[in-house]
XYZ file of C-alpha atoms in Angstrom:
738
model
C 0.000 0.000 0.000
C 2.945 2.309 0.526
C 3.819 2.732 -3.075
C 0.288 3.638 -3.801
C 0.296 6.167 -1.018
C 3.477 7.518 -2.330
C 1.940 7.961 -5.779
C -1.095 9.765 -4.363
C 0.904 11.913 -1.929
C 3.219 14.761 -2.176
C 5.146 13.561 -5.173
C 1.896 13.512 -7.165
C 1.218 17.051 -6.239
C 4.655 17.973 -7.484
C 3.783 16.565 -10.917
C 0.741 18.903 -11.317
C 2.659 22.172 -10.755
C 4.854 21.841 -13.802
C 1.791 20.987 -15.841
C 0.305 24.488 -15.054
C 3.518 26.478 -15.744
C 4.113 25.154 -19.304
C 0.975 26.644 -20.814
C 1.806 29.986 -19.226
C 5.354 29.862 -20.699
C 4.020 28.884 -24.054
C 1.480 31.684 -23.859
C 4.216 34.121 -22.910
C 6.351 32.865 -25.826
C 3.401 33.209 -28.168
C 2.798 36.692 -26.801
C 6.433 37.592 -27.354
C 6.304 36.153 -30.875
C 3.042 37.993 -31.573
C 4.510 41.185 -30.177
C 7.585 40.800 -32.350
C 5.274 39.978 -35.286
C 3.214 43.101 -34.669
C 6.371 45.117 -34.429
C 7.557 43.504 -37.664
C 4.242 44.295 -39.350
C 4.274 47.779 -37.951
C 7.802 48.202 -39.248
C 6.690 46.808 -42.628
C 3.747 49.220 -42.730
C 5.972 52.116 -41.781
C 8.466 51.106 -44.439
C 5.690 50.757 -47.025
C 4.261 54.150 -46.078
C 7.723 55.698 -46.247
C 8.309 54.055 -49.643
C 4.994 55.333 -51.007
C 5.567 58.817 -49.595
C 9.102 58.857 -50.961
C 7.935 57.700 -54.385
C 5.256 60.398 -54.526
C 7.774 63.037 -53.426
C 10.198 61.853 -56.080
C 7.480 61.869 -58.726
C 6.421 65.377 -57.688
C 10.018 66.601 -57.979
C 10.489 64.898 -61.351
C 7.178 66.354 -62.571
C 8.222 69.852 -61.469
C 11.621 69.485 -63.179
C 9.998 68.159 -66.342
C 7.474 71.010 -66.384
C 10.262 73.564 -65.885
C 12.330 72.128 -68.743
C 9.311 72.000 -71.042
C 8.393 75.609 -70.197
C 11.971 76.722 -70.907
C 12.005 74.901 -74.268
C 8.593 76.291 -75.275
C 9.579 79.831 -74.272
C 12.909 79.667 -76.141
C 11.223 78.254 -79.262
C 8.476 80.921 -79.108
C 11.214 83.565 -78.876
C 12.914 82.190 -82.017
C 9.596 82.082 -83.918
C 8.838 85.633 -82.736
C 12.210 86.833 -84.074
C 11.367 85.295 -87.469
C 8.073 87.239 -87.579
C 9.738 90.480 -86.394
C 12.422 90.193 -89.089
C 9.708 90.001 -91.750
C 7.789 92.940 -90.258
C 10.968 95.057 -90.345
C 11.263 94.273 -94.060
C 7.552 95.154 -94.526
C 8.202 98.586 -93.024
C 11.137 99.217 -95.401
C 9.035 98.223 -98.454
C 6.163 100.489 -97.327
C 8.529 103.464 -97.004
C 10.106 102.793 -100.394
C 6.665 102.644 -102.038
C 5.696 105.983 -100.446
C 8.933 107.455 -101.850
C 7.981 106.078 -105.304
C 4.593 107.795 -104.908
C 6.279 111.104 -104.015
C 8.660 110.807 -106.989
C 5.689 110.190 -109.315
C 4.094 113.384 -107.996
C 7.367 115.227 -108.782
C 7.566 113.617 -112.271
C 10.888 112.023 -111.329
C 10.480 109.004 -113.597
C 14.066 107.774 -113.244
C 13.801 107.656 -109.453
C 10.362 106.064 -109.716
C 11.652 103.332 -112.039
C 14.670 102.639 -109.813
C 12.470 102.107 -106.763
C 10.010 99.952 -108.742
C 12.901 97.765 -109.892
C 14.134 97.357 -106.310
C 10.618 96.542 -105.068
C 10.074 93.998 -107.859
C 13.471 92.397 -107.220
C 12.783 92.035 -103.504
C 9.311 90.556 -104.041
C 9.966 88.418 -107.136
C 13.099 86.822 -105.699
C 11.123 85.813 -102.616
C 13.321 87.797 -100.239
C 11.999 87.745 -96.671
C 9.086 85.567 -97.902
C 7.157 88.240 -99.845
C 5.399 87.542 -103.143
C 4.074 90.955 -104.139
C 4.235 94.701 -103.569
C 1.217 96.512 -105.014
C -0.379 99.971 -105.097
C -4.138 100.679 -104.921
C -5.319 104.157 -105.885
C -7.793 106.189 -103.853
C -10.720 104.734 -105.858
C -9.739 101.141 -105.017
C -8.200 100.134 -108.364
C -4.953 98.149 -108.437
C -2.586 100.420 -110.427
C 0.788 98.730 -109.994
C 2.045 95.278 -108.952
C 5.498 93.736 -108.703
C 4.118 90.491 -110.210
C 5.872 90.146 -113.622
C 3.580 90.690 -116.608
C 0.569 91.605 -114.492
C -1.684 93.971 -116.438
C -5.273 93.227 -115.372
C -7.272 96.014 -113.786
C -8.639 94.848 -110.452
C -11.089 96.672 -108.218
C -10.100 96.035 -104.594
C -12.343 98.584 -102.909
C -14.209 95.745 -101.161
C -11.066 94.479 -99.388
C -10.912 95.240 -95.676
C -7.276 96.324 -95.922
C -8.365 99.082 -98.380
C -11.505 100.189 -96.525
C -9.824 100.728 -93.148
C -7.335 103.204 -94.639
C -9.959 104.898 -96.806
C -11.910 105.471 -93.572
C -8.932 107.142 -91.881
C -6.542 104.507 -90.411
C -2.903 105.736 -90.717
C -1.189 102.889 -88.839
C 0.025 99.552 -90.186
C -2.844 97.111 -90.877
C -2.465 93.337 -91.250
C -5.335 91.489 -92.914
C -6.623 88.059 -92.110
C -5.281 85.419 -94.543
C -6.707 86.074 -98.025
C -6.257 84.564 -101.484
C -4.518 87.288 -103.484
C -6.387 88.278 -106.642
C -3.139 89.261 -108.348
C -0.819 86.581 -106.934
C -3.495 83.823 -106.536
C -1.681 82.639 -103.365
C -2.528 82.670 -99.644
C -1.148 85.848 -98.126
C -1.490 88.340 -95.314
C -1.746 91.832 -96.743
C 0.317 94.412 -94.798
C -0.956 97.866 -95.745
C -0.380 101.550 -95.039
C -2.054 104.556 -96.642
C -0.272 106.471 -99.398
C -0.246 110.175 -98.680
C -0.066 113.284 -100.826
C 0.583 115.700 -98.009
C -2.070 115.028 -95.389
C -4.539 113.681 -97.980
C -5.304 109.996 -98.518
C -4.122 109.001 -101.974
C -4.323 105.205 -101.987
C -2.889 102.159 -100.240
C 0.437 100.317 -100.483
C 0.130 96.531 -100.083
C 2.925 94.088 -99.189
C 1.823 90.454 -99.545
C 3.570 87.951 -97.261
C 3.773 84.359 -98.525
C 2.130 82.359 -95.728
C 3.285 78.988 -97.079
C 6.888 80.257 -97.031
C 6.454 81.507 -93.451
C 4.875 78.176 -92.491
C 7.833 76.282 -93.968
C 10.293 78.426 -91.996
C 8.291 77.843 -88.804
C 8.305 74.118 -89.558
C 12.119 74.138 -89.526
C 12.347 75.224 -85.884
C 10.152 72.465 -84.416
C 11.859 70.290 -81.815
C 9.797 67.243 -82.800
C 7.243 66.356 -85.460
C 4.325 66.493 -82.989
C 5.050 70.104 -81.989
C 3.278 73.026 -83.642
C 4.438 76.585 -84.301
C 1.548 78.920 -85.068
C 1.114 82.639 -85.789
C -2.363 83.943 -84.965
C -4.276 87.100 -85.741
C -6.970 87.054 -83.119
C -8.592 83.624 -83.393
C -7.507 83.051 -87.021
C -4.385 81.085 -87.984
C -1.975 83.114 -90.156
C 0.808 80.544 -90.506
C 1.372 77.091 -89.109
C 4.127 74.504 -89.102
C 1.499 71.863 -89.970
C 1.852 69.944 -93.238
C 1.634 72.317 -96.256
C 0.467 75.142 -93.977
C -2.893 73.450 -93.399
C -3.592 75.732 -90.423
C -3.739 78.896 -92.557
C -7.119 80.590 -92.210
C -8.493 78.135 -89.640
C -10.093 79.403 -86.436
C -9.218 78.317 -82.925
C -11.809 76.287 -81.064
C -13.880 78.442 -78.658
C -12.415 76.608 -75.655
C -8.784 77.099 -76.781
C -6.967 78.774 -73.834
C -4.954 80.980 -76.208
C -8.106 83.050 -76.797
C -7.929 84.148 -73.143
C -4.374 85.540 -73.366
C -4.198 89.291 -72.637
C -3.969 91.845 -75.442
C -0.899 94.025 -75.751
C 2.777 93.128 -75.422
C 3.623 90.160 -73.239
C 5.097 86.693 -73.064
C 4.746 83.514 -71.030
C 4.088 79.800 -70.954
C 1.226 77.661 -69.696
C 0.199 73.998 -69.627
C -2.737 72.905 -71.769
C -4.236 69.626 -70.539
C -5.401 66.925 -72.910
C -8.911 67.285 -74.294
C -11.158 65.876 -77.019
C -8.991 65.521 -80.105
C -5.944 67.272 -78.616
C -2.833 66.161 -76.802
C -1.429 67.673 -73.606
C 1.052 70.438 -74.369
C 3.129 73.259 -72.945
C 2.472 76.464 -74.891
C 5.007 79.299 -75.081
C 3.651 82.607 -76.434
C 5.007 86.027 -77.401
C 3.175 89.210 -78.341
C 4.935 92.581 -78.745
C 3.710 96.108 -79.313
C 5.145 96.330 -82.831
C 3.306 93.305 -84.253
C -0.425 92.511 -84.510
C 0.270 88.805 -84.180
C 0.380 86.270 -81.371
C 3.233 83.765 -81.854
C 2.802 80.424 -80.072
C 4.883 77.272 -79.808
C 2.857 74.188 -78.821
C 5.314 71.710 -77.273
C 3.609 68.335 -77.513
C 3.726 66.456 -74.201
C 2.094 63.194 -75.275
C 5.326 61.213 -75.333
C 6.646 62.911 -72.208
C 3.368 62.342 -70.336
C 3.288 58.676 -71.406
C 6.931 58.174 -70.439
C 6.319 59.870 -67.109
C 3.202 57.772 -66.528
C 5.229 54.627 -67.183
C 7.951 55.875 -64.883
C 5.356 56.716 -62.209
C 3.851 53.249 -62.541
C 7.287 51.686 -62.172
C 8.060 53.841 -59.155
C 4.736 53.083 -57.487
C 5.057 49.371 -58.262
C 8.505 49.462 -56.790
C 7.135 51.197 -53.699
C 4.333 48.625 -53.424
C 6.840 45.813 -53.846
C 8.911 47.380 -51.128
C 5.884 47.162 -48.820
C 5.218 43.523 -49.698
C 8.773 42.464 -49.029
C 9.185 44.728 -46.022
C 9.040 41.739 -43.587
C 11.707 39.965 -45.618
C 13.803 43.168 -45.699
C 13.453 43.355 -41.892
C 14.541 39.718 -41.608
C 17.435 40.092 -43.997
C 18.599 43.193 -42.244
C 19.561 46.726 -42.942
C 22.304 45.825 -45.430
C 19.947 44.001 -47.817
C 17.458 46.870 -47.695
C 20.196 49.370 -48.468
C 21.406 47.347 -51.463
C 17.884 47.066 -52.876
C 17.243 50.790 -52.508
C 20.558 51.596 -54.156
C 19.727 49.321 -57.092
C 16.318 50.943 -57.574
C 17.815 54.442 -57.337
C 20.310 53.506 -60.046
C 17.520 52.193 -62.274
C 15.492 55.379 -61.840
C 18.540 57.526 -62.551
C 19.273 55.563 -65.733
C 15.679 55.937 -66.893
C 15.862 59.697 -66.383
C 19.211 59.823 -68.162
C 17.851 58.009 -71.229
C 14.791 60.285 -71.406
C 16.956 63.386 -71.045
C 19.430 62.186 -73.709
C 16.619 61.505 -76.199
C 15.071 64.943 -75.606
C 18.465 66.638 -75.931
C 19.220 64.839 -79.227
C 15.879 65.928 -80.712
C 16.459 69.501 -79.542
C 19.927 69.637 -81.140
C 18.640 68.301 -84.486
C 15.931 70.967 -84.725
C 18.165 73.837 -83.649
C 20.931 72.901 -86.108
C 18.463 73.199 -89.001
C 17.605 76.859 -88.320
C 18.683 79.631 -90.769
C 20.670 81.186 -87.929
C 23.267 80.189 -85.367
C 21.810 79.288 -81.970
C 24.137 79.183 -79.013
C 23.833 78.922 -75.267
C 25.925 79.157 -72.157
C 26.327 80.706 -68.747
C 27.458 84.225 -67.890
C 29.357 84.188 -64.594
C 29.501 86.993 -62.017
C 32.775 88.130 -63.660
C 30.938 88.813 -66.963
C 32.592 85.919 -68.846
C 30.421 83.750 -71.127
C 31.137 80.031 -70.839
C 29.705 78.569 -74.063
C 28.061 75.176 -73.620
C 26.454 74.732 -77.032
C 26.764 76.116 -80.578
C 24.478 74.803 -83.320
C 25.999 73.134 -86.374
C 24.446 75.905 -88.490
C 27.359 78.104 -87.334
C 29.492 77.187 -90.354
C 26.636 78.063 -92.722
C 25.832 81.384 -91.036
C 29.168 82.813 -89.831
C 31.714 80.628 -91.652
C 33.191 78.983 -88.528
C 32.546 75.411 -87.380
C 30.758 74.945 -84.062
C 33.802 73.221 -82.536
C 36.053 76.131 -83.501
C 33.727 78.644 -81.858
C 33.459 76.547 -78.678
C 37.229 76.141 -78.268
C 38.296 79.638 -79.392
C 40.345 81.335 -76.668
C 39.036 84.865 -77.316
C 35.878 85.124 -79.431
C 36.078 88.941 -79.282
C 38.771 88.679 -81.980
C 36.130 87.541 -84.488
C 34.446 90.956 -84.313
C 35.450 94.361 -85.647
C 37.135 96.040 -82.628
C 35.683 99.429 -83.635
C 32.319 98.132 -84.854
C 30.228 98.183 -81.683
C 30.215 97.092 -78.033
C 32.724 94.499 -76.890
C 31.452 91.010 -76.126
C 32.094 91.556 -72.413
C 30.006 94.770 -72.516
C 27.244 92.882 -74.342
C 27.295 90.044 -71.797
C 27.210 92.539 -68.926
C 24.143 94.217 -70.466
C 22.392 90.839 -70.845
C 23.172 89.861 -67.243
C 21.902 93.242 -66.012
C 18.717 93.735 -68.078
C 17.875 90.172 -69.116
C 18.301 90.708 -72.860
C 20.393 92.616 -75.416
C 20.511 93.168 -79.174
C 23.517 94.298 -81.224
C 24.679 94.570 -84.835
C 28.384 94.000 -85.470
C 30.806 93.105 -88.216
C 32.186 89.567 -87.998
C 35.128 88.083 -89.851
C 34.508 84.694 -91.457
C 37.209 82.033 -91.598
C 37.945 82.883 -95.257
C 38.771 86.476 -94.224
C 35.589 88.096 -95.587
C 33.423 90.308 -93.380
C 29.678 90.024 -92.805
C 27.225 91.946 -90.623
C 25.359 89.921 -87.996
C 22.481 90.668 -85.645
C 23.111 89.086 -82.236
C 20.137 88.660 -79.874
C 20.773 87.333 -76.342
C 18.291 86.589 -73.551
C 18.520 85.226 -70.006
C 16.442 82.059 -69.520
C 17.433 81.230 -65.940
C 19.400 82.665 -63.015
C 21.267 80.759 -60.305
C 21.666 81.864 -56.662
C 25.423 82.330 -57.190
C 24.807 85.091 -59.765
C 25.301 82.907 -62.846
C 22.864 83.622 -65.697
C 21.949 80.955 -68.238
C 21.470 82.571 -71.678
C 20.382 81.620 -75.176
C 21.543 83.529 -78.265
C 20.372 83.908 -81.854
C 22.856 85.208 -84.488
C 21.749 85.891 -88.099
C 23.492 87.296 -91.202
C 22.040 90.768 -92.023
C 24.599 91.864 -94.649
C 21.959 92.192 -97.395
C 19.624 94.102 -95.086
C 22.345 96.647 -94.352
C 23.047 97.005 -98.087
C 19.462 98.175 -98.600
C 19.873 100.583 -95.677
C 23.063 102.002 -97.222
C 21.166 102.652 -100.459
C 18.645 104.711 -98.527
C 21.499 106.701 -96.966
C 22.901 107.567 -100.409
C 19.432 108.694 -101.479
C 19.230 110.935 -98.418
C 22.650 112.469 -99.169
C 21.660 113.308 -102.752
C 18.421 114.831 -101.458
C 20.453 116.997 -99.048
C 22.728 118.185 -101.895
C 19.691 119.159 -103.949
C 18.245 121.097 -101.026
C 21.540 123.013 -100.568
C 21.988 123.815 -104.279
C 20.824 127.463 -104.085
C 22.972 128.288 -101.054
C 26.034 126.603 -102.564
C 25.581 128.575 -105.783
C 25.613 131.758 -103.708
C 28.766 130.537 -101.902
C 30.521 130.036 -105.256
C 29.265 133.326 -106.727
C 30.954 135.345 -103.984
C 34.594 134.308 -104.722
C 33.885 134.445 -108.462
C 32.575 137.998 -108.162
C 35.622 139.040 -106.132
C 37.973 137.474 -108.735
C 36.139 139.198 -111.596
C 36.283 142.612 -109.891
C 39.967 142.184 -108.983
C 40.828 141.203 -112.587
C 38.960 144.254 -113.990
C 40.732 146.599 -111.548
C 44.142 145.114 -112.414
C 43.477 145.536 -116.150
C 42.419 149.188 -115.726
C 45.462 149.915 -113.548
C 47.860 148.493 -116.172
C 46.219 150.461 -118.962
C 46.244 153.650 -116.944
C 49.657 153.520 -115.194
C 51.642 150.857 -117.047
C 54.615 149.430 -115.126
C 53.941 151.721 -112.172
C 50.748 149.744 -111.473
C 52.560 146.406 -110.994
C 52.484 146.443 -107.131
C 48.708 147.033 -107.164
C 48.246 144.418 -109.877
C 50.277 141.916 -107.847
C 48.053 142.558 -104.800
C 44.899 141.976 -106.884
C 46.343 138.787 -108.411
C 47.021 137.477 -104.901
C 43.407 138.254 -103.981
C 42.250 136.322 -107.075
C 44.368 133.331 -105.973
C 42.864 133.337 -102.480
C 39.311 133.442 -103.820
C 40.107 130.711 -106.369
C 41.338 128.494 -103.512
C 38.115 129.231 -101.629
C 35.963 128.229 -104.625
C 38.074 125.120 -105.219
C 37.676 124.031 -101.580
C 33.889 124.275 -101.897
C 33.842 122.281 -105.136
C 36.250 119.635 -103.767
C 34.100 119.217 -100.655
C 30.974 118.810 -102.768
C 32.666 116.085 -104.839
C 33.735 114.167 -101.700
C 30.340 114.613 -100.019
C 28.438 113.281 -103.043
C 30.357 110.050 -103.523
C 29.360 106.666 -102.057
C 30.927 105.925 -98.654
C 31.268 102.235 -97.777
C 34.276 102.472 -95.480
C 34.596 101.325 -91.913
C 34.427 103.446 -88.775
C 37.797 104.984 -87.877
C 39.317 107.829 -85.891
C 37.787 111.115 -87.169
C 38.429 114.716 -86.149
C 35.186 116.340 -85.040
C 36.612 119.749 -85.919
C 37.145 118.613 -89.540
C 33.621 117.171 -89.756
C 32.056 120.340 -88.310
C 34.101 122.520 -90.690
C 33.008 120.391 -93.671
C 29.355 120.657 -92.656
C 29.786 124.422 -92.184
C 31.239 124.812 -95.700
C 28.308 122.889 -97.220
C 25.524 124.518 -95.213
C 26.894 128.068 -94.875
C 25.153 129.355 -98.015
C 21.774 127.887 -97.047
C 22.080 129.358 -93.522
C 23.212 132.781 -94.764
C 20.405 132.915 -97.333
C 17.886 132.289 -94.527
C 19.558 134.912 -92.276
C 20.697 132.318 -89.736
C 24.000 132.764 -87.882
C 26.181 129.754 -87.011
C 28.437 129.675 -83.934
C 30.909 126.827 -83.333
C 32.326 126.227 -79.853
C 34.742 123.254 -79.869
C 37.514 122.730 -77.266
C 41.013 122.695 -78.718
C 41.856 119.404 -76.950
C 38.784 117.575 -78.247
C 39.852 113.916 -78.837
C 39.117 112.101 -82.123
C 36.014 109.901 -82.238
C 34.979 106.618 -83.901
C 32.988 107.569 -87.038
C 33.105 107.899 -90.841
C 33.699 111.408 -92.112
C 31.165 111.622 -94.964
C 28.129 110.142 -93.109
C 29.031 112.294 -90.071
C 29.107 115.435 -92.231
C 25.772 114.386 -93.745
C 24.251 113.992 -90.257
C 25.520 117.437 -89.188
C 24.292 119.052 -92.433
C 20.829 117.496 -91.914
C 20.698 118.905 -88.368
C 21.803 122.375 -89.589
C 19.188 122.442 -92.380
C 16.461 121.235 -89.982
C 17.484 124.003 -87.557
C 17.298 126.544 -90.406
C 13.773 125.405 -91.341
C 12.635 125.497 -87.702
C 14.035 129.013 -87.210
C 12.525 130.255 -90.477
C 9.106 128.870 -89.490
C 9.428 130.301 -85.955
C 10.402 133.735 -87.272
C 7.372 133.749 -89.505
C 5.426 133.916 -86.241
C 7.432 136.942 -85.076
C 10.006 135.233 -82.855
C 13.533 136.062 -81.799
C 17.269 135.858 -82.923
C 18.250 133.423 -85.672
C 21.155 131.405 -84.287
C 22.474 127.827 -84.446
C 25.216 126.772 -81.986
C 27.452 123.666 -82.181
C 29.140 122.743 -78.883
C 31.194 119.713 -77.837
C 32.335 118.210 -74.524
C 34.475 115.308 -73.344
C 36.019 114.266 -70.051
C 34.858 113.226 -66.575
C 31.224 114.114 -67.283
C 31.122 111.479 -70.033
C 34.101 109.081 -69.606
C 35.200 107.409 -72.822
C 32.600 109.376 -74.803
C 32.345 112.699 -76.672
C 29.071 114.607 -76.957
C 28.226 117.207 -79.612
C 25.132 119.377 -79.148
C 23.429 121.261 -82.025
C 20.967 123.822 -80.626
C 18.775 126.394 -82.356
C 16.356 129.214 -81.593
C 13.484 127.651 -83.542
C 11.000 127.337 -80.690
C 11.454 123.614 -79.941
C 9.689 120.371 -80.888
C 6.097 119.556 -79.968
C 5.512 116.427 -77.800
C 3.525 114.601 -80.491
C 6.321 115.143 -83.037
C 9.027 114.205 -80.498
C 7.561 110.678 -80.208
C 8.046 109.983 -83.949
C 11.096 112.148 -84.579
C 13.447 109.400 -85.789
C 10.897 107.335 -87.759
C 11.865 106.867 -91.441
C 9.861 109.074 -93.862
C 8.154 110.976 -91.035
C 8.213 114.731 -91.714
C 6.250 117.810 -90.698
C 7.325 119.735 -93.815
C 4.892 120.413 -96.688
C 4.898 117.983 -99.664
C 7.913 118.463 -101.916
C 10.007 120.110 -99.169
C 11.169 117.043 -97.245
C 11.504 113.279 -97.570
C 11.502 112.395 -93.887
C 14.842 110.599 -94.304
C 17.120 113.147 -92.567
C 16.714 112.351 -88.869
C 16.158 108.616 -89.424
C 19.470 108.505 -91.350
C 21.143 110.475 -88.544
C 19.859 107.872 -86.089
C 21.050 104.934 -88.229
C 24.415 106.628 -88.852
C 25.101 107.217 -85.153
C 24.123 103.631 -84.278
C 26.529 102.344 -86.942
C 29.311 104.310 -85.183
C 28.430 102.647 -81.861
C 27.017 105.953 -80.584
C 23.584 107.546 -80.448
C 21.430 110.634 -80.969
C 18.775 112.186 -78.741
C 16.532 115.255 -78.895
C 15.256 117.636 -76.230
C 13.998 121.188 -75.860
C 15.562 124.149 -74.084
C 13.942 127.571 -73.490
C 14.891 128.856 -76.975
C 14.489 125.827 -79.207
C 15.555 122.258 -79.932
C 18.814 120.582 -78.863
C 20.072 117.483 -80.684
C 22.888 115.628 -78.877
C 25.228 113.265 -80.757
C 27.167 110.765 -78.617
C 30.433 109.240 -79.925
C 32.957 106.750 -78.610
C 36.441 108.181 -78.201
C 38.906 106.689 -80.681
C 41.566 104.363 -79.242
C 44.739 102.970 -80.769
C 43.820 100.310 -83.329
C 44.765 96.790 -82.224
C 45.186 94.562 -85.253
C 44.394 91.257 -83.523
C 41.876 89.776 -85.955
C 44.530 88.083 -88.104
C 46.040 86.299 -85.102
C 42.540 85.123 -84.101
C 42.086 83.499 -87.515
C 45.484 81.800 -87.270
C 44.871 80.603 -83.687
C 41.523 79.058 -84.694
């Protein structure tokens, strides 16, 4: 019985205690495992949330960067397209002025001058220069009386055309029609018109027809990719489009098109247009300036970019979701495995971005290199130095130097005429300060020939360290300047004709003195014989002096009348003022106007060309004479013109010449248009309106300027010149170094 008692006693009780503790331990172990599991899940959830948040942050940053790049590309492309339109409008203005001059010459029965201008107008239009197909004249009754189209002889009544009616009803400003099918040219055009004037009276309309297909083809050349669209709008109507064969000409924008809501007046900007029925998402860059009636837009197609970004976003989000699913495994494998996985995914994302960026850059370079101009870009540092980062392959076609040569050239300033305008450093400083700059300079090609180029620079981005990212557009304008030089010669011949009476009086004076001295010498010899020789010798000397005076006038006329195509050089202002005084003295004296010259003896030479400078001074003197004569007709005061000059601390590196008169001054409404070509307040037949505009162009070609103001007695015109420096012949070494 004892063993049984032993089994039922204390030892049995000892066996039950361990049986109760094991479930508690197992429960505690399960609790610990569950706790660790919850912590693991919590860690996985936190990791998943962090991955999703990080992916969305990354996508937001990538989207912002992509939008910024697209806006920059659209804005730069819109700027290039806008420059193309502005260049054509500048040519339109020149053709309008030439046609008005033809009209004036017809009124004066100057058939030779009329025929010369008609030939120039026909050559410009018929050769397709600047994309024009016709220059035409409509008389006051609405009949087409002259056209540059060869062999055109039909009489057409165009009185129903809007571009005739608006001028017949009183519009004096430039008018641009909606796209029309020309009745003379039978091609789609925009008609640029201005009224023809006989004095203040309306006498017809001059029409310049722009070839819209040609403009569309040029716009097509600047597209970054085939899906993009460059469009020029007049209101809601398409004027030109980069679409196939100009299919957008004459079409109207849809009522919901956001471009219809853009503000009127000058402005620029970019905006995102979301996808809609029948249209792709796009970034639109637009430009509108005060001197053009058109809105220029560049529609940067974003379909491919949006699709690529959507795929990238899907990959990123899938990667983030995968990171959440394998978070427990990443926790188990440890921090090192997680770090390696993240690094691998970062590398994949970076490579995807790199490939997208490289493809976009390659497309951009292909489009830019096809432009009819050289496009370049770089960064201007705080020290004013331009670090070029890109030059389009069109450089060799436009300026005669390969892109690689321009990029590696040690000193690109040596390509430019050292006395032909601002230095490159000055130009870069102006761009960095104001955001944009425009200059015209002579550039030496690799073959040694010289061309004129227009260089337009604009800041597209600024960095916190003061660096400015810029884009430039350089085009050959040699032919444009040739036309301008022809106008200058015309203005000089007009000035000579206006001075003819005064110059005849100037020559008559020495001739009369010589005649009287010869008669007196003859009478003295007859009367006194050999005893009269001293008196005769004195009279012969007087004849010699007067002959020299007459010869100087004639020689100066011959020099003044010849064509001047030289380059700017060091010129004595005293010599130029004296030459202008010789030419204008007779006209001033005949009008009773006194001339006073006040030039310092130590006045330094200036950068100019003697003949155009004399022409500018003569134009200012004759304008002063006319103002004084008109003012005196109203009973005003002394007739005086004063020429003064100054140089030194007040204007470092510059010389200023002021021409003032007592003609009562210039009215505010005239002051606003003073330097416009062909603008004049003189009666018909007494002025061409070329004088002050040629003065303005002449001073700009010297690298100087001209301004007008009023003082209490009359008008003051101030000419600003650069002081001449020692010529540094460094261009040849630049060619050799390249």
